[in-house]
Amino acid sequence: MSLPLNINIQQILLHMLNFVILTGGLYFILYGPVKKFMDQRQAHYAEMDKAAADKLAEAEKLAADRRAQLDHVEDELRERRAESQKIAQAAAQQQLDRAQAQADEIVAGAHKAADSIRAKAVSDSQKELRDLAMAAAARLTHASSRDAFDEFLNLTEEGKQNEQDE
């Protein structure tokens, strides 16, 4: 069968059949495996993205846990500092109390020493007065006068009154 312009239908149908076979072959040989590879690649990257998101979420959770632990540690440090300050204040107060007790002991000792010195001074002055009285009595006995004896008595009474006033 011959058509005008030298067209052969059989040739056209053969070319069309070859084209369909080529297209089908290429589809099964190239397109299927390439599509499968692309789907696997896309799934792989989606899995990697999901793993990265999971790791990021886990890292954020760990960071939040660490922040909470850090806050807890800071709170504990504040408590320990407050405890340490209380202990230091108590120790300082004890030292102050001991120092005050020592100061009180020193003052009491000084009062005792002052009382002892005062008693000694009084006894020394009484001894001197006796010695003076004895010397005056000795002078008066030599003079043998009654007026001198009265004067002696007046002097000794004045000395006793002076001692009592002190």
CSV table of N, CA and C in Angstrom, one decimal:
chain,number,residue,atom,x,y,z
A,1,MET,N,0.8,-1.1,0.0
A,1,MET,CA,0.0,0.0,0.0
A,1,MET,C,0.9,1.2,0.0
A,2,SER,N,0.5,2.0,-0.9
A,2,SER,CA,1.3,3.1,-1.1
A,2,SER,C,0.4,4.4,-1.0
A,3,LEU,N,0.8,5.2,-0.3
A,3,LEU,CA,0.1,6.5,-0.1
A,3,LEU,C,0.8,7.6,-0.8
A,4,PRO,N,0.1,8.6,-1.0
A,4,PRO,CA,0.8,9.7,-1.6
A,4,PRO,C,2.0,10.2,-0.8
A,5,LEU,N,2.9,10.8,-1.3
A,5,LEU,CA,4.1,11.3,-0.7
A,5,LEU,C,5.0,10.3,-0.2
A,6,ASN,N,4.8,9.1,-0.6
A,6,ASN,CA,5.6,8.0,-0.3
A,6,ASN,C,5.6,7.7,1.2
A,7,ILE,N,4.4,7.7,1.8
A,7,ILE,CA,4.2,7.4,3.2
A,7,ILE,C,3.8,6.0,3.3
A,8,ASN,N,4.5,5.3,4.2
A,8,ASN,CA,4.3,3.9,4.4
A,8,ASN,C,3.7,3.7,5.9
A,9,ILE,N,2.5,3.3,6.0
A,9,ILE,CA,1.8,3.1,7.3
A,9,ILE,C,2.5,2.1,8.1
A,10,GLN,N,2.9,1.0,7.5
A,10,GLN,CA,3.6,0.0,8.2
A,10,GLN,C,4.9,0.5,8.9
A,11,GLN,N,5.6,1.3,8.2
A,11,GLN,CA,6.8,1.9,8.7
A,11,GLN,C,6.4,2.8,9.9
A,12,ILE,N,5.3,3.6,9.8
A,12,ILE,CA,4.9,4.5,10.9
A,12,ILE,C,4.5,3.7,12.1
A,13,LEU,N,3.8,2.6,11.8
A,13,LEU,CA,3.3,1.7,13.0
A,13,LEU,C,4.5,1.1,13.6
A,14,LEU,N,5.5,0.6,12.9
A,14,LEU,CA,6.7,0.1,13.4
A,14,LEU,C,7.5,1.1,14.2
A,15,HIS,N,7.6,2.3,13.7
A,15,HIS,CA,8.3,3.3,14.5
A,15,HIS,C,7.5,3.6,15.8
A,16,MET,N,6.1,3.6,15.7
A,16,MET,CA,5.4,3.9,16.9
A,16,MET,C,5.5,2.7,17.9
A,17,LEU,N,5.6,1.5,17.4
A,17,LEU,CA,5.8,0.4,18.3
A,17,LEU,C,7.2,0.4,18.9
A,18,ASN,N,8.2,0.8,18.2
A,18,ASN,CA,9.5,0.9,18.7
A,18,ASN,C,9.6,2.0,19.8
A,19,PHE,N,8.8,3.1,19.5
A,19,PHE,CA,8.8,4.2,20.4
A,19,PHE,C,8.1,3.8,21.7
A,20,VAL,N,7.0,3.0,21.6
A,20,VAL,CA,6.3,2.5,22.8
A,20,VAL,C,7.2,1.6,23.6
A,21,ILE,N,7.9,0.7,22.9
A,21,ILE,CA,8.8,-0.3,23.6
A,21,ILE,C,10.0,0.5,24.2
A,22,LEU,N,10.5,1.4,23.5
A,22,LEU,CA,11.6,2.2,24.1
A,22,LEU,C,11.1,3.0,25.3
A,23,THR,N,9.9,3.6,25.2
A,23,THR,CA,9.4,4.3,26.3
A,23,THR,C,9.1,3.4,27.5
A,24,GLY,N,8.5,2.3,27.3
A,24,GLY,CA,8.2,1.3,28.3
A,24,GLY,C,9.5,0.8,28.9
A,25,GLY,N,10.5,0.4,28.1
A,25,GLY,CA,11.8,-0.1,28.6
A,25,GLY,C,12.5,1.0,29.4
A,26,LEU,N,12.5,2.2,28.9
A,26,LEU,CA,13.1,3.3,29.7
A,26,LEU,C,12.4,3.5,31.0
A,27,TYR,N,11.0,3.4,30.9
A,27,TYR,CA,10.3,3.6,32.2
A,27,TYR,C,10.7,2.5,33.2
A,28,PHE,N,10.7,1.3,32.8
A,28,PHE,CA,11.0,0.2,33.7
A,28,PHE,C,12.5,0.2,34.1
A,29,ILE,N,13.3,0.5,33.2
A,29,ILE,CA,14.8,0.4,33.4
A,29,ILE,C,15.3,1.6,34.1
A,30,LEU,N,14.9,2.8,33.7
A,30,LEU,CA,15.4,4.0,34.3
A,30,LEU,C,14.5,4.7,35.3
A,31,TYR,N,13.3,5.0,34.9
A,31,TYR,CA,12.4,5.8,35.7
A,31,TYR,C,12.1,5.1,37.0
A,32,GLY,N,11.7,3.8,37.0
A,32,GLY,CA,11.4,3.1,38.2
A,32,GLY,C,12.5,3.2,39.2
A,33,PRO,N,13.8,2.7,38.9
A,33,PRO,CA,14.9,2.8,39.8
A,33,PRO,C,15.2,4.2,40.3
A,34,VAL,N,15.2,5.1,39.3
A,34,VAL,CA,15.5,6.5,39.7
A,34,VAL,C,14.5,7.1,40.7
A,35,LYS,N,13.2,6.8,40.4
A,35,LYS,CA,12.1,7.2,41.3
A,35,LYS,C,12.3,6.6,42.6
A,36,LYS,N,12.6,5.3,42.6
A,36,LYS,CA,12.8,4.5,43.9
A,36,LYS,C,14.0,5.2,44.7
A,37,PHE,N,15.1,5.4,44.0
A,37,PHE,CA,16.2,6.1,44.6
A,37,PHE,C,15.9,7.4,45.2
A,38,MET,N,15.1,8.2,44.4
A,38,MET,CA,14.7,9.5,44.9
A,38,MET,C,13.8,9.4,46.1
A,39,ASP,N,12.9,8.5,46.1
A,39,ASP,CA,12.0,8.3,47.3
A,39,ASP,C,12.8,7.9,48.5
A,40,GLN,N,13.8,6.9,48.3
A,40,GLN,CA,14.7,6.5,49.4
A,40,GLN,C,15.5,7.7,49.9
A,41,ARG,N,16.0,8.5,49.0
A,41,ARG,CA,16.8,9.6,49.4
A,41,ARG,C,16.0,10.6,50.2
A,42,GLN,N,14.8,10.9,49.7
A,42,GLN,CA,13.9,11.8,50.4
A,42,GLN,C,13.5,11.2,51.8
A,43,ALA,N,13.3,9.9,51.9
A,43,ALA,CA,13.0,9.3,53.2
A,43,ALA,C,14.2,9.4,54.1
A,44,HIS,N,15.4,9.2,53.5
A,44,HIS,CA,16.6,9.3,54.3
A,44,HIS,C,16.8,10.7,54.9
A,45,TYR,N,16.6,11.7,54.0
A,45,TYR,CA,16.7,13.1,54.5
A,45,TYR,C,15.6,13.4,55.5
A,46,ALA,N,14.4,12.9,55.3
A,46,ALA,CA,13.3,13.1,56.3
A,46,ALA,C,13.7,12.5,57.6
A,47,GLU,N,14.3,11.3,57.5
A,47,GLU,CA,14.7,10.6,58.8
A,47,GLU,C,15.8,11.4,59.5
A,48,MET,N,16.8,11.9,58.7
A,48,MET,CA,17.8,12.7,59.3
A,48,MET,C,17.3,13.9,59.9
A,49,ASP,N,16.3,14.5,59.2
A,49,ASP,CA,15.7,15.8,59.8
A,49,ASP,C,15.0,15.5,61.1
A,50,LYS,N,14.3,14.3,61.1
A,50,LYS,CA,13.5,13.9,62.3
A,50,LYS,C,14.5,13.7,63.4
A,51,ALA,N,15.6,12.9,63.1
A,51,ALA,CA,16.7,12.6,64.1
A,51,ALA,C,17.3,13.9,64.6
A,52,ALA,N,17.5,14.8,63.8
A,52,ALA,CA,18.1,16.1,64.2
A,52,ALA,C,17.2,16.9,65.1
A,53,ALA,N,15.9,16.9,64.7
A,53,ALA,CA,14.9,17.5,65.5
A,53,ALA,C,14.8,16.8,66.9
A,54,ASP,N,14.8,15.5,66.9
A,54,ASP,CA,14.8,14.8,68.2
A,54,ASP,C,16.0,15.1,69.0
A,55,LYS,N,17.2,15.1,68.4
A,55,LYS,CA,18.4,15.5,69.1
A,55,LYS,C,18.3,16.9,69.7
A,56,LEU,N,17.8,17.8,68.9
A,56,LEU,CA,17.7,19.2,69.3
A,56,LEU,C,16.7,19.3,70.5
A,57,ALA,N,15.6,18.6,70.4
A,57,ALA,CA,14.6,18.6,71.5
A,57,ALA,C,15.3,18.0,72.7
A,58,GLU,N,16.0,16.9,72.6
A,58,GLU,CA,16.7,16.3,73.7
A,58,GLU,C,17.8,17.2,74.3
A,59,ALA,N,18.5,17.9,73.4
A,59,ALA,CA,19.5,18.9,73.9
A,59,ALA,C,18.8,20.0,74.6
A,60,GLU,N,17.7,20.5,74.1
A,60,GLU,CA,17.0,21.5,74.8
A,60,GLU,C,16.5,21.1,76.2
A,61,LYS,N,16.0,19.8,76.2
A,61,LYS,CA,15.5,19.2,77.5
A,61,LYS,C,16.7,19.1,78.4
A,62,LEU,N,17.9,18.6,78.0
A,62,LEU,CA,19.0,18.5,78.8
A,62,LEU,C,19.5,19.9,79.3
A,63,ALA,N,19.4,20.9,78.4
A,63,ALA,CA,19.8,22.3,78.8
A,63,ALA,C,18.9,22.8,79.9
A,64,ALA,N,17.6,22.5,79.7
A,64,ALA,CA,16.6,22.9,80.7
A,64,ALA,C,16.9,22.2,82.1
A,65,ASP,N,17.2,20.9,82.0
A,65,ASP,CA,17.5,20.1,83.2
A,65,ASP,C,18.8,20.7,83.8
A,66,ARG,N,19.8,21.0,83.0
A,66,ARG,CA,21.0,21.6,83.6
A,66,ARG,C,20.7,23.0,84.2
A,67,ARG,N,19.9,23.8,83.6
A,67,ARG,CA,19.5,25.1,84.1
A,67,ARG,C,18.8,24.9,85.5
A,68,ALA,N,17.9,23.9,85.5
A,68,ALA,CA,17.2,23.6,86.8
A,68,ALA,C,18.2,23.1,87.8
A,69,GLN,N,19.1,22.3,87.4
A,69,GLN,CA,20.2,21.8,88.4
A,69,GLN,C,21.0,23.0,88.9
A,70,LEU,N,21.4,23.8,87.9
A,70,LEU,CA,22.2,25.0,88.3
A,70,LEU,C,21.5,25.9,89.2
A,71,ASP,N,20.2,26.1,89.0
A,71,ASP,CA,19.4,26.9,89.9
A,71,ASP,C,19.3,26.3,91.3
A,72,HIS,N,19.1,24.9,91.3
A,72,HIS,CA,19.1,24.2,92.5
A,72,HIS,C,20.4,24.4,93.3
A,73,VAL,N,21.5,24.2,92.5
A,73,VAL,CA,22.9,24.4,93.1
A,73,VAL,C,23.0,25.8,93.7
A,74,GLU,N,22.6,26.8,92.9
A,74,GLU,CA,22.7,28.2,93.4
A,74,GLU,C,21.9,28.4,94.6
A,75,ASP,N,20.7,27.8,94.7
A,75,ASP,CA,19.9,27.9,95.9
A,75,ASP,C,20.6,27.2,97.0
A,76,GLU,N,21.1,26.1,96.8
A,76,GLU,CA,21.8,25.4,97.8
A,76,GLU,C,23.1,26.2,98.3
A,77,LEU,N,23.8,26.8,97.4
A,77,LEU,CA,24.9,27.6,97.7
A,77,LEU,C,24.5,28.8,98.6
A,78,ARG,N,23.3,29.4,98.2
A,78,ARG,CA,22.8,30.5,99.0
A,78,ARG,C,22.5,30.1,100.4
A,79,GLU,N,21.9,28.9,100.5
A,79,GLU,CA,21.5,28.3,101.8
A,79,GLU,C,22.8,28.1,102.6
A,80,ARG,N,23.8,27.5,102.0
A,80,ARG,CA,25.0,27.2,102.7
A,80,ARG,C,25.8,28.5,103.1
A,81,ARG,N,25.7,29.5,102.2
A,81,ARG,CA,26.3,30.8,102.6
A,81,ARG,C,25.6,31.3,103.8
A,82,ALA,N,24.3,31.3,103.8
A,82,ALA,CA,23.5,31.8,104.9
A,82,ALA,C,23.8,31.0,106.2
A,83,GLU,N,24.0,29.7,106.1
A,83,GLU,CA,24.3,28.8,107.2
A,83,GLU,C,25.7,29.2,107.7
A,84,SER,N,26.6,29.4,106.8
A,84,SER,CA,28.0,29.7,107.1
A,84,SER,C,28.1,31.1,107.8
A,85,GLN,N,27.3,32.0,107.3
A,85,GLN,CA,27.2,33.3,108.0
A,85,GLN,C,26.7,33.2,109.4
A,86,LYS,N,25.6,32.4,109.5
A,86,LYS,CA,25.1,32.2,110.9
A,86,LYS,C,26.1,31.6,111.8
A,87,ILE,N,26.8,30.6,111.3
A,87,ILE,CA,27.9,29.9,112.1
A,87,ILE,C,29.0,30.9,112.5
A,88,ALA,N,29.4,31.7,111.5
A,88,ALA,CA,30.4,32.7,111.7
A,88,ALA,C,29.9,33.8,112.7
A,89,GLN,N,28.7,34.2,112.6
A,89,GLN,CA,28.1,35.2,113.5
A,89,GLN,C,28.1,34.6,114.9
A,90,ALA,N,27.7,33.3,115.0
A,90,ALA,CA,27.6,32.6,116.3
A,90,ALA,C,29.0,32.5,116.9
A,91,ALA,N,30.0,32.2,116.1
A,91,ALA,CA,31.4,32.1,116.5
A,91,ALA,C,31.9,33.5,117.0
A,92,ALA,N,31.5,34.5,116.2
A,92,ALA,CA,32.0,35.8,116.6
A,92,ALA,C,31.3,36.3,117.9
A,93,GLN,N,30.0,35.9,118.1
A,93,GLN,CA,29.3,36.2,119.3
A,93,GLN,C,29.9,35.5,120.5
A,94,GLN,N,30.3,34.2,120.3
A,94,GLN,CA,31.0,33.5,121.3
A,94,GLN,C,32.3,34.1,121.7
A,95,GLN,N,33.1,34.6,120.7
A,95,GLN,CA,34.3,35.2,121.0
A,95,GLN,C,34.1,36.6,121.7
A,96,LEU,N,33.0,37.3,121.3
A,96,LEU,CA,32.7,38.5,122.0
A,96,LEU,C,32.3,38.2,123.5
A,97,ASP,N,31.5,37.2,123.7
A,97,ASP,CA,31.1,36.8,125.0
A,97,ASP,C,32.3,36.4,125.9
A,98,ARG,N,33.2,35.6,125.3
A,98,ARG,CA,34.4,35.3,126.0
A,98,ARG,C,35.3,36.5,126.3
A,99,ALA,N,35.4,37.4,125.3
A,99,ALA,CA,36.2,38.6,125.6
A,99,ALA,C,35.5,39.5,126.7
A,100,GLN,N,34.2,39.5,126.6
A,100,GLN,CA,33.4,40.3,127.7
A,100,GLN,C,33.7,39.6,129.0
A,101,ALA,N,33.6,38.3,129.1
A,101,ALA,CA,33.9,37.6,130.4
A,101,ALA,C,35.3,37.9,130.9
A,102,GLN,N,36.2,37.8,129.9
A,102,GLN,CA,37.6,38.1,130.3
A,102,GLN,C,37.7,39.6,130.8
A,103,ALA,N,37.1,40.5,130.1
A,103,ALA,CA,37.1,41.9,130.5
A,103,ALA,C,36.5,42.0,131.9
A,104,ASP,N,35.4,41.3,132.1
A,104,ASP,CA,34.7,41.4,133.5
A,104,ASP,C,35.7,40.8,134.5
A,105,GLU,N,36.4,39.7,134.2
A,105,GLU,CA,37.3,39.1,135.2
A,105,GLU,C,38.5,40.1,135.4
A,106,ILE,N,38.9,40.8,134.4
A,106,ILE,CA,40.0,41.7,134.6
A,106,ILE,C,39.6,42.9,135.4
A,107,VAL,N,38.4,43.4,135.1
A,107,VAL,CA,37.8,44.5,135.9
A,107,VAL,C,37.6,44.1,137.4
A,108,ALA,N,37.1,42.9,137.6
A,108,ALA,CA,36.9,42.4,139.0
A,108,ALA,C,38.2,42.2,139.7
A,109,GLY,N,39.3,41.7,138.9
A,109,GLY,CA,40.6,41.6,139.5
A,109,GLY,C,41.2,43.0,139.8
A,110,ALA,N,40.9,44.0,138.9
A,110,ALA,CA,41.4,45.3,139.2
A,110,ALA,C,40.7,45.9,140.4
A,111,HIS,N,39.4,45.7,140.6
A,111,HIS,CA,38.7,46.2,141.7
A,111,HIS,C,39.2,45.5,143.0
A,112,LYS,N,39.5,44.2,142.9
A,112,LYS,CA,40.1,43.5,144.1
A,112,LYS,C,41.5,44.1,144.4
A,113,ALA,N,42.3,44.3,143.4
A,113,ALA,CA,43.6,44.9,143.6
A,113,ALA,C,43.5,46.3,144.2
A,114,ALA,N,42.5,47.1,143.6
A,114,ALA,CA,42.3,48.4,144.2
A,114,ALA,C,41.9,48.4,145.6
A,115,ASP,N,41.0,47.5,145.9
A,115,ASP,CA,40.5,47.3,147.3
A,115,ASP,C,41.7,46.9,148.2
A,116,SER,N,42.5,46.0,147.7
A,116,SER,CA,43.7,45.5,148.5
A,116,SER,C,44.6,46.7,148.7
A,117,ILE,N,44.9,47.5,147.7
A,117,ILE,CA,45.8,48.6,147.8
A,117,ILE,C,45.2,49.6,148.7
A,118,ARG,N,43.9,49.8,148.6
A,118,ARG,CA,43.2,50.8,149.5
A,118,ARG,C,43.3,50.4,151.0
A,119,ALA,N,43.0,49.0,151.2
A,119,ALA,CA,43.1,48.5,152.6
A,119,ALA,C,44.5,48.6,153.1
A,120,LYS,N,45.5,48.4,152.3
A,120,LYS,CA,46.9,48.5,152.7
A,120,LYS,C,47.2,50.0,153.0
A,121,ALA,N,46.7,50.9,152.2
A,121,ALA,CA,47.0,52.3,152.4
A,121,ALA,C,46.3,52.7,153.7
A,122,VAL,N,45.1,52.2,154.0
A,122,VAL,CA,44.4,52.6,155.2
A,122,VAL,C,45.2,52.0,156.4
A,123,SER,N,45.6,50.7,156.3
A,123,SER,CA,46.4,50.1,157.4
A,123,SER,C,47.7,50.9,157.6
A,124,ASP,N,48.4,51.2,156.5
A,124,ASP,CA,49.6,52.0,156.6
A,124,ASP,C,49.4,53.3,157.3
A,125,SER,N,48.3,54.0,156.9
A,125,SER,CA,48.0,55.3,157.5
A,125,SER,C,47.7,55.2,158.9
A,126,GLN,N,46.9,54.1,159.3
A,126,GLN,CA,46.6,53.8,160.7
A,126,GLN,C,47.9,53.6,161.5
A,127,LYS,N,48.8,52.8,160.9
A,127,LYS,CA,50.1,52.5,161.6
A,127,LYS,C,50.9,53.8,161.8
A,128,GLU,N,50.9,54.7,160.7
A,128,GLU,CA,51.6,56.0,160.9
A,128,GLU,C,51.0,56.8,162.0
A,129,LEU,N,49.6,56.8,162.0
A,129,LEU,CA,48.9,57.6,163.0
A,129,LEU,C,49.3,57.0,164.4
A,130,ARG,N,49.3,55.7,164.5
A,130,ARG,CA,49.7,55.1,165.9
A,130,ARG,C,51.1,55.6,166.2
A,131,ASP,N,52.0,55.5,165.2
A,131,ASP,CA,53.3,55.9,165.5
A,131,ASP,C,53.4,57.4,165.9
A,132,LEU,N,52.6,58.2,165.2
A,132,LEU,CA,52.6,59.6,165.5
A,132,LEU,C,52.0,59.8,166.9
A,133,ALA,N,51.0,59.0,167.2
A,133,ALA,CA,50.3,59.1,168.5
A,133,ALA,C,51.3,58.7,169.6
A,134,MET,N,52.0,57.6,169.3
A,134,MET,CA,53.0,57.2,170.3
A,134,MET,C,54.1,58.2,170.5
A,135,ALA,N,54.5,58.9,169.4
A,135,ALA,CA,55.6,59.9,169.5
A,135,ALA,C,55.0,61.1,170.3
A,136,ALA,N,53.7,61.4,170.0
A,136,ALA,CA,53.1,62.6,170.7
A,136,ALA,C,53.0,62.2,172.2
A,137,ALA,N,52.6,61.0,172.4
A,137,ALA,CA,52.4,60.6,173.8
A,137,ALA,C,53.7,60.6,174.6
A,138,ALA,N,54.8,60.2,173.8
A,138,ALA,CA,56.1,60.2,174.5
A,138,ALA,C,56.5,61.7,174.8
A,139,ARG,N,56.2,62.6,173.9
A,139,ARG,CA,56.5,64.0,174.1
A,139,ARG,C,55.7,64.6,175.3
A,140,LEU,N,54.5,64.1,175.3
A,140,LEU,CA,53.6,64.6,176.3
A,140,LEU,C,54.0,64.1,177.7
A,141,THR,N,54.4,62.9,177.8
A,141,THR,CA,54.8,62.4,179.1
A,141,THR,C,56.1,63.1,179.6
A,142,HIS,N,56.8,63.5,178.7
A,142,HIS,CA,58.0,64.3,179.1
A,142,HIS,C,57.6,65.6,179.6
A,143,ALA,N,56.6,66.2,179.0
A,143,ALA,CA,56.2,67.5,179.4
A,143,ALA,C,55.4,67.5,180.7
A,144,SER,N,54.7,66.4,181.0
A,144,SER,CA,53.9,66.1,182.2
A,144,SER,C,52.9,67.3,182.4
A,145,SER,N,52.3,67.6,181.4
A,145,SER,CA,51.3,68.7,181.6
A,145,SER,C,50.0,68.1,181.2
A,146,ARG,N,49.0,68.5,181.9
A,146,ARG,CA,47.6,68.0,181.7
A,146,ARG,C,47.1,68.7,180.4
A,147,ASP,N,47.4,69.9,180.0
A,147,ASP,CA,46.9,70.5,178.8
A,147,ASP,C,47.5,69.8,177.6
A,148,ALA,N,48.7,69.3,177.6
A,148,ALA,CA,49.3,68.6,176.5
A,148,ALA,C,48.6,67.3,176.3
A,149,PHE,N,48.2,66.6,177.4
A,149,PHE,CA,47.5,65.3,177.3
A,149,PHE,C,46.1,65.5,176.7
A,150,ASP,N,45.4,66.6,177.0
A,150,ASP,CA,44.1,66.9,176.4
A,150,ASP,C,44.3,67.2,174.9
A,151,GLU,N,45.4,67.9,174.6
A,151,GLU,CA,45.6,68.2,173.2
A,151,GLU,C,45.9,66.9,172.4
A,152,PHE,N,46.6,65.9,173.1
A,152,PHE,CA,46.9,64.6,172.4
A,152,PHE,C,45.6,63.9,172.2
A,153,LEU,N,44.7,63.9,173.1
A,153,LEU,CA,43.4,63.2,172.9
A,153,LEU,C,42.6,63.8,171.8
A,154,ASN,N,42.7,65.1,171.7
A,154,ASN,CA,42.0,65.8,170.6
A,154,ASN,C,42.5,65.4,169.3
A,155,LEU,N,43.8,65.4,169.2
A,155,LEU,CA,44.5,65.0,167.9
A,155,LEU,C,44.1,63.6,167.5
A,156,THR,N,44.1,62.7,168.5
A,156,THR,CA,43.8,61.3,168.1
A,156,THR,C,42.4,61.1,167.7
A,157,GLU,N,41.5,61.9,168.3
A,157,GLU,CA,40.1,61.8,167.9
A,157,GLU,C,39.9,62.4,166.5
A,158,GLU,N,40.6,63.5,166.2
A,158,GLU,CA,40.5,64.0,164.9
A,158,GLU,C,41.1,63.0,163.8
A,159,GLY,N,42.1,62.3,164.2
A,159,GLY,CA,42.7,61.3,163.3
A,159,GLY,C,41.7,60.2,163.0
A,160,LYS,N,41.0,59.7,164.1
A,160,LYS,CA,40.0,58.7,163.9
A,160,LYS,C,38.9,59.1,163.0
A,161,GLN,N,38.4,60.4,163.2
A,161,GLN,CA,37.4,60.9,162.4
A,161,GLN,C,37.8,61.0,160.9
A,162,ASN,N,39.0,61.4,160.7
A,162,ASN,CA,39.6,61.5,159.3
A,162,ASN,C,39.6,60.1,158.7
A,163,GLU,N,40.0,59.1,159.5
A,163,GLU,CA,40.0,57.7,158.9
A,163,GLU,C,38.6,57.2,158.6
A,164,GLN,N,37.6,57.6,159.4
A,164,GLN,CA,36.2,57.2,159.2
A,164,GLN,C,35.7,57.9,157.9
A,165,ASP,N,36.1,59.1,157.7
A,165,ASP,CA,35.6,59.9,156.5
A,165,ASP,C,36.1,59.3,155.2
A,166,GLU,N,37.3,58.8,155.3
A,166,GLU,CA,37.9,58.2,154.1
A,166,GLU,C,37.2,57.0,153.7
